PDB file of C-alpha atoms in Angstrom:
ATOM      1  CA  UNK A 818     181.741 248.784  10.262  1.00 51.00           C
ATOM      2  CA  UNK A 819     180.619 248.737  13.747  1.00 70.00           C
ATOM      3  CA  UNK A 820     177.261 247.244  14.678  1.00 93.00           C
ATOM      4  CA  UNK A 821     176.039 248.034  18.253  1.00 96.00           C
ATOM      5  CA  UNK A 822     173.683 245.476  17.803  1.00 96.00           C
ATOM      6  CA  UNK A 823     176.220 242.443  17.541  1.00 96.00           C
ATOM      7  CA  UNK A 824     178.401 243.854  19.790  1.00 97.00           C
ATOM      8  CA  UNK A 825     175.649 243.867  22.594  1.00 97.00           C
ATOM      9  CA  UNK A 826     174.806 240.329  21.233  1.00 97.00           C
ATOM     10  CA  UNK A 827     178.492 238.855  22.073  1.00 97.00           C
ATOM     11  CA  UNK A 828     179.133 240.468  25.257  1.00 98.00           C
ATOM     12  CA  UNK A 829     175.373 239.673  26.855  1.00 98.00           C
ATOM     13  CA  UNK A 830     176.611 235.341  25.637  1.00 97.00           C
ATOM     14  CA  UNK A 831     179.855 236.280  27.453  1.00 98.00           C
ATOM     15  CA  UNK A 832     178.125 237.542  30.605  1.00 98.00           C
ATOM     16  CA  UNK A 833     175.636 234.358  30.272  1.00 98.00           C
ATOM     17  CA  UNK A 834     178.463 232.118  29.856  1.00 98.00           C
ATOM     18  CA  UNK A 835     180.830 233.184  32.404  1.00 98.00           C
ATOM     19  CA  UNK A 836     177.952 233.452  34.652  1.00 98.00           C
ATOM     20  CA  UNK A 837     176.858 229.896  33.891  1.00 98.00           C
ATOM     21  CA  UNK A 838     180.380 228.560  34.370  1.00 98.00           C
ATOM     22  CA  UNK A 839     180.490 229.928  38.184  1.00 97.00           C
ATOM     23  CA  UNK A 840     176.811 229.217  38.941  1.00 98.00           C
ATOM     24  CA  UNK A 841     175.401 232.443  38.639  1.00 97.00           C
ATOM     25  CA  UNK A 842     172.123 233.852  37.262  1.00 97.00           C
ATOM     26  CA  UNK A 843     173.234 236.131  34.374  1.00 96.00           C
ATOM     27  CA  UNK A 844     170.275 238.108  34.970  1.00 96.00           C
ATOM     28  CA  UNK A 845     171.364 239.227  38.518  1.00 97.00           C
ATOM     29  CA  UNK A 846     174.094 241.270  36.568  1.00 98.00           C
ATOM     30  CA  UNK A 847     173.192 245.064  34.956  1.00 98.00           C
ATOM     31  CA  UNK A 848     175.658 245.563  31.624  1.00 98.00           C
ATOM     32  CA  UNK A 849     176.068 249.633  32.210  1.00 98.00           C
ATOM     33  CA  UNK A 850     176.768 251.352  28.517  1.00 98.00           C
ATOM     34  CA  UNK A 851     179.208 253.092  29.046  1.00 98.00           C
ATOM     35  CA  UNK A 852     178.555 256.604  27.191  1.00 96.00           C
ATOM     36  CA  UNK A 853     181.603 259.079  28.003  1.00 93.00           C
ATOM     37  CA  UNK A 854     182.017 260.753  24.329  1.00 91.00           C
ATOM     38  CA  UNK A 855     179.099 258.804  22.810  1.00 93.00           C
ATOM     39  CA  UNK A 856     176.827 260.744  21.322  1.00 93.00           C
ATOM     40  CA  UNK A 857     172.883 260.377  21.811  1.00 96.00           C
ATOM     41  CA  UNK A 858     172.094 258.972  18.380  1.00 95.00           C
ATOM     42  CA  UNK A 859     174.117 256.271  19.513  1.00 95.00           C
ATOM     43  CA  UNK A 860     173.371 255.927  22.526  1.00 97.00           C
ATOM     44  CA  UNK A 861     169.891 255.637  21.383  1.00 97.00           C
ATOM     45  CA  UNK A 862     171.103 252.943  19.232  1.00 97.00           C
ATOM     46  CA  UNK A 863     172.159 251.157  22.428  1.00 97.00           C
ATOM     47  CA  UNK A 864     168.995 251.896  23.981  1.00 98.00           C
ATOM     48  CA  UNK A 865     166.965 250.051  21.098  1.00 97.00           C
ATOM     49  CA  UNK A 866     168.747 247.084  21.485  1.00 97.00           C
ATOM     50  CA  UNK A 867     168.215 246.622  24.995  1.00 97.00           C
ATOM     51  CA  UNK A 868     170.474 249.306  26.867  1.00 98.00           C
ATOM     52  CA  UNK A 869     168.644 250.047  30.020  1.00 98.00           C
ATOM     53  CA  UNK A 870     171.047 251.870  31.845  1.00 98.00           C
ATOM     54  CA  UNK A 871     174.089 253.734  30.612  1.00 98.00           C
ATOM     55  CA  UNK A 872     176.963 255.608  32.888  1.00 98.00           C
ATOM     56  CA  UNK A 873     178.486 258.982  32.539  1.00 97.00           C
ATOM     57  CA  UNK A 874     181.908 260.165  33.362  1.00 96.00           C
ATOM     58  CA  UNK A 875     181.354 263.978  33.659  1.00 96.00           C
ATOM     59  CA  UNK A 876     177.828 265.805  35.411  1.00 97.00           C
ATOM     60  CA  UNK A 877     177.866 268.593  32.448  1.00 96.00           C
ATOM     61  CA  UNK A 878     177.464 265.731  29.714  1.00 96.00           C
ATOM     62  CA  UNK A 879     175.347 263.498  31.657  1.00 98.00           C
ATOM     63  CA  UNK A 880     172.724 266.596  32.273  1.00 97.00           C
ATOM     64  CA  UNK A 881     172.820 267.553  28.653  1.00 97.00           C
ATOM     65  CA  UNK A 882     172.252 264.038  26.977  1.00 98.00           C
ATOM     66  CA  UNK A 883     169.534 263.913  29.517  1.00 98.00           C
ATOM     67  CA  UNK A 884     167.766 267.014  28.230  1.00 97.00           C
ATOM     68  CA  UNK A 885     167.777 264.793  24.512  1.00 97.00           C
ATOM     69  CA  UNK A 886     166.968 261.304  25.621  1.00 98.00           C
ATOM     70  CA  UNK A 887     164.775 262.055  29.490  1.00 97.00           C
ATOM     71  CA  UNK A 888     163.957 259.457  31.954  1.00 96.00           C
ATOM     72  CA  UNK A 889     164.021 256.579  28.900  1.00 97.00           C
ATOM     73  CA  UNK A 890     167.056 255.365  30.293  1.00 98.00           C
ATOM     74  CA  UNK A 891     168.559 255.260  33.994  1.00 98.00           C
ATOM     75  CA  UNK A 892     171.416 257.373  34.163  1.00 98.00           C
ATOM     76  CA  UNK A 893     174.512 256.388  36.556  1.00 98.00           C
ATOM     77  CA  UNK A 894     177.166 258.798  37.322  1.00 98.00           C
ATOM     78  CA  UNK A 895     180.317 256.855  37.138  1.00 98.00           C
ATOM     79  CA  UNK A 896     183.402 259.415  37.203  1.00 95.00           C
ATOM     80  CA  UNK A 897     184.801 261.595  39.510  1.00 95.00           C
ATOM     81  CA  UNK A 898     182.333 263.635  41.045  1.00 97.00           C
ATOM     82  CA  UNK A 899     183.241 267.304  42.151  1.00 97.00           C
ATOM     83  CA  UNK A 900     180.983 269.324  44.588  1.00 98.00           C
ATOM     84  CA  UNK A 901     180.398 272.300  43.032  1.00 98.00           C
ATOM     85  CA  UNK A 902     178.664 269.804  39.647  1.00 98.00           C
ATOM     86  CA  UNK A 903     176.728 267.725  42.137  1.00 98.00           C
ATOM     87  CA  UNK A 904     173.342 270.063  41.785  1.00 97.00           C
ATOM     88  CA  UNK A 905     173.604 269.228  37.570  1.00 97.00           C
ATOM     89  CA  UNK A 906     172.779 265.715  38.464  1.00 98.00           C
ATOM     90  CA  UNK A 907     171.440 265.311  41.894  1.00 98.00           C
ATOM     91  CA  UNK A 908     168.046 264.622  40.247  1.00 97.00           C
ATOM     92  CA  UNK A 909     168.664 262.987  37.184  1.00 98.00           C
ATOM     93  CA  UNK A 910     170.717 260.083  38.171  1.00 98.00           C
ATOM     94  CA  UNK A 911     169.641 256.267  39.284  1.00 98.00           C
ATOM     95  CA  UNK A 912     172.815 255.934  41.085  1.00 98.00           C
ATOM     96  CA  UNK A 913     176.271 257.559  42.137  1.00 98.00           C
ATOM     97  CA  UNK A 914     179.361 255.152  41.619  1.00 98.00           C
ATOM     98  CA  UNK A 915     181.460 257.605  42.812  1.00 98.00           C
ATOM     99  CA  UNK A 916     180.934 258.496  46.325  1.00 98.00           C
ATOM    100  CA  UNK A 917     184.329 258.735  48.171  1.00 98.00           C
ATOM    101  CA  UNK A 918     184.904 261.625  50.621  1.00 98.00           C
ATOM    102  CA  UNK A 919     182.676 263.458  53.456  1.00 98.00           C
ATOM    103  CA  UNK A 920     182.197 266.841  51.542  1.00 98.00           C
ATOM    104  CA  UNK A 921     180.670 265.254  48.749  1.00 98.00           C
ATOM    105  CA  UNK A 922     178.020 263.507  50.957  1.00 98.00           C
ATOM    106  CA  UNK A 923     177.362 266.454  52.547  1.00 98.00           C
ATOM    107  CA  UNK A 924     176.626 268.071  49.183  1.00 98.00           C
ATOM    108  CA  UNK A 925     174.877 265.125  48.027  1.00 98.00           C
ATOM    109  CA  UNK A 926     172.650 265.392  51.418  1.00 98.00           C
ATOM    110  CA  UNK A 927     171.981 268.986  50.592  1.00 98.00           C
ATOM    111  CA  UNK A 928     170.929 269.221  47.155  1.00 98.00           C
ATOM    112  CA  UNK A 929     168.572 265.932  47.938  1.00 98.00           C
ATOM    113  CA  UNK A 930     167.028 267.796  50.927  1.00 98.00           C
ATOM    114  CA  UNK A 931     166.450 270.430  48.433  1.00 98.00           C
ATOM    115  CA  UNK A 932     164.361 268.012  45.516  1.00 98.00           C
ATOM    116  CA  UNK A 933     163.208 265.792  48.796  1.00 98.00           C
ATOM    117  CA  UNK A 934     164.490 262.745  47.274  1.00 98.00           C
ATOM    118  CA  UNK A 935     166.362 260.125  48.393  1.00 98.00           C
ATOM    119  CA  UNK A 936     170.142 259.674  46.665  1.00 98.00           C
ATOM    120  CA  UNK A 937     171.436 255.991  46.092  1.00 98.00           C
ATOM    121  CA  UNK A 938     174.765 255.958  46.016  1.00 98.00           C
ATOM    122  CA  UNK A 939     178.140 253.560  45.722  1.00 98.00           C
ATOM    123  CA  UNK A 940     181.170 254.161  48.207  1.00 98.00           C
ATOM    124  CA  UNK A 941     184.188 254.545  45.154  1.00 98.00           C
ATOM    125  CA  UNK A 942     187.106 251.955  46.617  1.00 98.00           C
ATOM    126  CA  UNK A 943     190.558 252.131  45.673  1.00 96.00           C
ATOM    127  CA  UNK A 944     191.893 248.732  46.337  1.00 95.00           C
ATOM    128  CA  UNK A 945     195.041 248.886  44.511  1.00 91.00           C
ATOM    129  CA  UNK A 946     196.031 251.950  46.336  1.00 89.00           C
ATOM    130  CA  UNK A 947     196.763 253.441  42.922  1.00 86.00           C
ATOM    131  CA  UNK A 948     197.792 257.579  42.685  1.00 85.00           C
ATOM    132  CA  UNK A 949     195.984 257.774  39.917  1.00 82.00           C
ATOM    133  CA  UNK A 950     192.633 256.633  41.191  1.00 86.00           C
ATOM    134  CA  UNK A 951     190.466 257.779  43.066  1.00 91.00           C
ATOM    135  CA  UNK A 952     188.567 255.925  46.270  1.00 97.00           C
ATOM    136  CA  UNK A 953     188.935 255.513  49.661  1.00 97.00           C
ATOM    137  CA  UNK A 954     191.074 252.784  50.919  1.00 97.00           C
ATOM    138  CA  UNK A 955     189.630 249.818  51.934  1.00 97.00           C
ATOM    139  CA  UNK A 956     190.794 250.523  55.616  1.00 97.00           C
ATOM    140  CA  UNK A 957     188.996 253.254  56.447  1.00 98.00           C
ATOM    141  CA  UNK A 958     185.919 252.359  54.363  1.00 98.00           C
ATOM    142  CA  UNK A 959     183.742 250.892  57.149  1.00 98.00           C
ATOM    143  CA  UNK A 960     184.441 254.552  59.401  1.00 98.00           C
ATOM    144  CA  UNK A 961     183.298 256.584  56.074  1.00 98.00           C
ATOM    145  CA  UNK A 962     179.942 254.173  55.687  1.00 98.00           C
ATOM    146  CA  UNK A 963     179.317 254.371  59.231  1.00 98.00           C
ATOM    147  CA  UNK A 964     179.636 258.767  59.232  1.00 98.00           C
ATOM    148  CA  UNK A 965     177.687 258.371  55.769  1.00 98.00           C
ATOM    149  CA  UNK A 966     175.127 256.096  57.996  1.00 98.00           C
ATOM    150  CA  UNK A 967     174.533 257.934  60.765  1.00 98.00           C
ATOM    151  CA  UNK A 968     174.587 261.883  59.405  1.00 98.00           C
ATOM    152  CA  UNK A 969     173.413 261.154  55.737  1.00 98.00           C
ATOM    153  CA  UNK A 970     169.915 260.333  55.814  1.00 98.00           C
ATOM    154  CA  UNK A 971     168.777 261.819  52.029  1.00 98.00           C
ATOM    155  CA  UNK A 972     172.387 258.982  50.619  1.00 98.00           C
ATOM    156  CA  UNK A 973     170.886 255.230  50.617  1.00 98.00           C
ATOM    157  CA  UNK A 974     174.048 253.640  49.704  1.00 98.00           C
ATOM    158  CA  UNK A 975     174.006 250.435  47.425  1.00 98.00           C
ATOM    159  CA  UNK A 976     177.393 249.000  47.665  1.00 98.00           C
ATOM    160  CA  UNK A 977     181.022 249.831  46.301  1.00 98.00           C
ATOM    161  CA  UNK A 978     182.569 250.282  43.364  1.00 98.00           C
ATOM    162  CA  UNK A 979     186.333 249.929  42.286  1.00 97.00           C
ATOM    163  CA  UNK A 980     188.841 249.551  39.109  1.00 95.00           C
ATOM    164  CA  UNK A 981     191.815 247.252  38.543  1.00 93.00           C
ATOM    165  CA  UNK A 982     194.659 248.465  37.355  1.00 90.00           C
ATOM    166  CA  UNK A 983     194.629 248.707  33.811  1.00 84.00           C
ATOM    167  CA  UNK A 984     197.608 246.756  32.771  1.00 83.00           C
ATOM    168  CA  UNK A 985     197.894 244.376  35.329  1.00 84.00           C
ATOM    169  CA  UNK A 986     197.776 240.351  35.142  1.00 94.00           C
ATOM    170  CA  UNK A 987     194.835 239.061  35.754  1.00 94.00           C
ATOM    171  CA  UNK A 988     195.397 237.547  39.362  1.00 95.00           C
ATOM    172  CA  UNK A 989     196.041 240.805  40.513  1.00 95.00           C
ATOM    173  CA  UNK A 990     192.846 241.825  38.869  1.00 96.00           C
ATOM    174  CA  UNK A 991     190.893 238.843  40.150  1.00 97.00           C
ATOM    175  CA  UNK A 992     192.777 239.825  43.657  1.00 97.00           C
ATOM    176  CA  UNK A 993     191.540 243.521  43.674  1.00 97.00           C
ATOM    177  CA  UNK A 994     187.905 242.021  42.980  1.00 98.00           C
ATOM    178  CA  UNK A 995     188.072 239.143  45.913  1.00 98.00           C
ATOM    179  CA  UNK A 996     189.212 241.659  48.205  1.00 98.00           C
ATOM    180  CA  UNK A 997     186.407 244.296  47.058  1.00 98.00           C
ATOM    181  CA  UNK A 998     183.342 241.289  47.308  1.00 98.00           C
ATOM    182  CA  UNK A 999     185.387 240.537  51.145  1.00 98.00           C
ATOM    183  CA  UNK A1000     184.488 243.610  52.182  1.00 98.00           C
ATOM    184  CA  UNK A1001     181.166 244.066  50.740  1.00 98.00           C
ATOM    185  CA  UNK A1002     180.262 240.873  52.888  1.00 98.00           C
ATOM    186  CA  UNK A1003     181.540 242.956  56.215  1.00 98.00           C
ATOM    187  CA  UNK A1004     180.372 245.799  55.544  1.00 98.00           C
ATOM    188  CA  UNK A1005     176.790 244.049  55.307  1.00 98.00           C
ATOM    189  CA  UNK A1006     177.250 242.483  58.544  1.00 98.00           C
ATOM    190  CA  UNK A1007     176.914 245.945  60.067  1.00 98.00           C
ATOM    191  CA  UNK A1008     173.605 246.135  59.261  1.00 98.00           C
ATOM    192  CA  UNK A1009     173.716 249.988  59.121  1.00 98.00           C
ATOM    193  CA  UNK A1010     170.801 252.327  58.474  1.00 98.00           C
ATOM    194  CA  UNK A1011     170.381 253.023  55.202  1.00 97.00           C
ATOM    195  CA  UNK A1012     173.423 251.033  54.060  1.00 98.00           C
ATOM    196  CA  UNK A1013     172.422 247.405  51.599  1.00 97.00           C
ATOM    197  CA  UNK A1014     175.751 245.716  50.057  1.00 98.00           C
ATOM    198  CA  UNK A1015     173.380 244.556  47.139  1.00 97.00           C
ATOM    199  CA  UNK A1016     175.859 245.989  44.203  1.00 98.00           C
ATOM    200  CA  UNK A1017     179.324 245.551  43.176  1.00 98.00           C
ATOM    201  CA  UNK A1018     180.270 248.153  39.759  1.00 98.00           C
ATOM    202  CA  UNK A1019     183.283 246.248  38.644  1.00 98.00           C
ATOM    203  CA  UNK A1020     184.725 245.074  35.552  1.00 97.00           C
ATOM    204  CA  UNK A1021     185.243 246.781  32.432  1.00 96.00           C
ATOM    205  CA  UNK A1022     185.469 245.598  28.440  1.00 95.00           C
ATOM    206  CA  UNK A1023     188.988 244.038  29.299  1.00 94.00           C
ATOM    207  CA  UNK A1024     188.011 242.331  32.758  1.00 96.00           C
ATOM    208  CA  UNK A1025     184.233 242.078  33.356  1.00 97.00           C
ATOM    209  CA  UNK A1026     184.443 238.670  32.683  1.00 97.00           C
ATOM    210  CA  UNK A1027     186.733 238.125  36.033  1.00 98.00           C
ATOM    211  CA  UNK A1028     184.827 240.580  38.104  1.00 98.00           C
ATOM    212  CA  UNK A1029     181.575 238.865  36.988  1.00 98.00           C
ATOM    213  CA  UNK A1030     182.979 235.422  38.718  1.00 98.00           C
ATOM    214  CA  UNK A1031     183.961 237.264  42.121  1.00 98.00           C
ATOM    215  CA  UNK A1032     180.351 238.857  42.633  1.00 98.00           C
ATOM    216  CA  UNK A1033     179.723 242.056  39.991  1.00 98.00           C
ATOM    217  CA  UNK A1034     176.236 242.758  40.099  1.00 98.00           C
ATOM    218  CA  UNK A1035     177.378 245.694  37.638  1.00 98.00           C
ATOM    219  CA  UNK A1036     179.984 245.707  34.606  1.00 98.00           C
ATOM    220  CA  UNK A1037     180.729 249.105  32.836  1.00 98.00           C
ATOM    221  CA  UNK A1038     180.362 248.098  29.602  1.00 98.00           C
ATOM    222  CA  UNK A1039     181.840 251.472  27.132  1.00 96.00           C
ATOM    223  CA  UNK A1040     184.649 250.557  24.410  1.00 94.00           C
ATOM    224  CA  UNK A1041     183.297 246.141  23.606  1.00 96.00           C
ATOM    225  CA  UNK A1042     179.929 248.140  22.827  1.00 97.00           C
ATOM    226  CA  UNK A1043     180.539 251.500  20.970  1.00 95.00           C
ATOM    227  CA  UNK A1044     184.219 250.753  19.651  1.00 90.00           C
ATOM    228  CA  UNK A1045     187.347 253.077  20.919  1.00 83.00           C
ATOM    229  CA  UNK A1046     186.682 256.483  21.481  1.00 66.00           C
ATOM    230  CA  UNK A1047     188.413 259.813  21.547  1.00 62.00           C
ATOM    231  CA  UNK A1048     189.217 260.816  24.834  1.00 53.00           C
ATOM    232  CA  UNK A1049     190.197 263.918  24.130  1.00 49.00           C
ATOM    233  CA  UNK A1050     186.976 265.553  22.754  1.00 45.00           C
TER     234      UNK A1050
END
């Protein structure tokens, strides 16, 4: 049977310990439950062991386990964020992983001018150049930061965010992660308005432990915590 509790135990000595072993502070890094088809007696579960902060793959679900569980927890929006769902969140969420194209800052700027709040936000990066993903590519990242910069005032963005390929060997893993920490560091040299490089959402359950030795300041922690899930609910 699946115990939340021992899960969380193993994976928060695997963060210490890989942290340890490349002379990091384990504390410096946020393990993000992961909550996509979770539901909120579970998550609450998660949240009694420690769980400070969980992510959400899609606005409607993140809004409605809101409604149950409130401000207890910091929500994160980690999928693919359309447009038109961006008003379902815009005032529930800690942060936005997902922030990867012009007309969704716009929206974002809108709906925070509306609540008069201030929207932190990640800039989504797809390093591998994958179809599948989505992301900018790392090319044109530093134009989109610097339009973000100077038109966005209500987006305060945090860092960037990216996934490995799935199935891929772990250099090219490690490789997608160097190259995303490389251009955290430049973007930071900018010194733009309301741009910090302070946090870097990579790693999952198969690879957090790599990301978490090229810089992750955030892993998204879903399947090593609440076991496999149906994806197709």
């Amino acid at each position: 049977m699946m115990s939340i509790d021992k899960n969380l135990d193993k994976i928060r000595h695997n963060i210490e310990d890989v942290a340890q072993g490349c002379g990091r502070d384990f504390k410096d890094i946020l393990l993000l439950g992961v909550t996509k088809t979770v539901d909120t007696d579970l998550v609450e579960e998660a949240m009694k062991y420690g769980i400070t902060d969980v992510g959400e793959n899609k606005p409607q679900e993140l809004s409605r386990k809101y409604e149950l569980i409130g401000d207890r927890v910091k929500w994160h929006q980690i999928g693919s964020l359309q447009t038109n769902k961006v008003k379902y969140i815009i005032d529930k969420v800690e942060l936005i992983h997902s922030l990867d194209r012009i007309s969704l800052a716009k929206e974002i700027q809108k709906r925070a001018e509306q609540h008069d709040i201030t929207v932190k936000c990640l800039v989504q990066v797809n390093v591998s150049k994958e179809e599948s993903k989505h992301g900018i590519y790392a090319e044109d990242v530093e134009s989109f930061i610097r339009e973000c910069s100077e038109k966005y005032d209500r987006i305060k963005i945090t860092g960037l965010m990216t996934m490995a390929p799935f199935d891929a060997e772990k250099e090219e893993v490690r490789s997608v992660f160097r190259d995303l920490k490389k251009l955290s560091d430049d973007i930071s040299k900018l010194k733009l308005p309301n741009v910090e490089m302070k946090d870097l959402s990579m790693g999952m359950s198969q690879d957090f432990d790599i990301a978490i030795e090229e810089g992750a300041t955030i892993v998204r922690i879903g399947t090593s915590i609440f076991g496999k899930r149906n994806y197709n609910k």
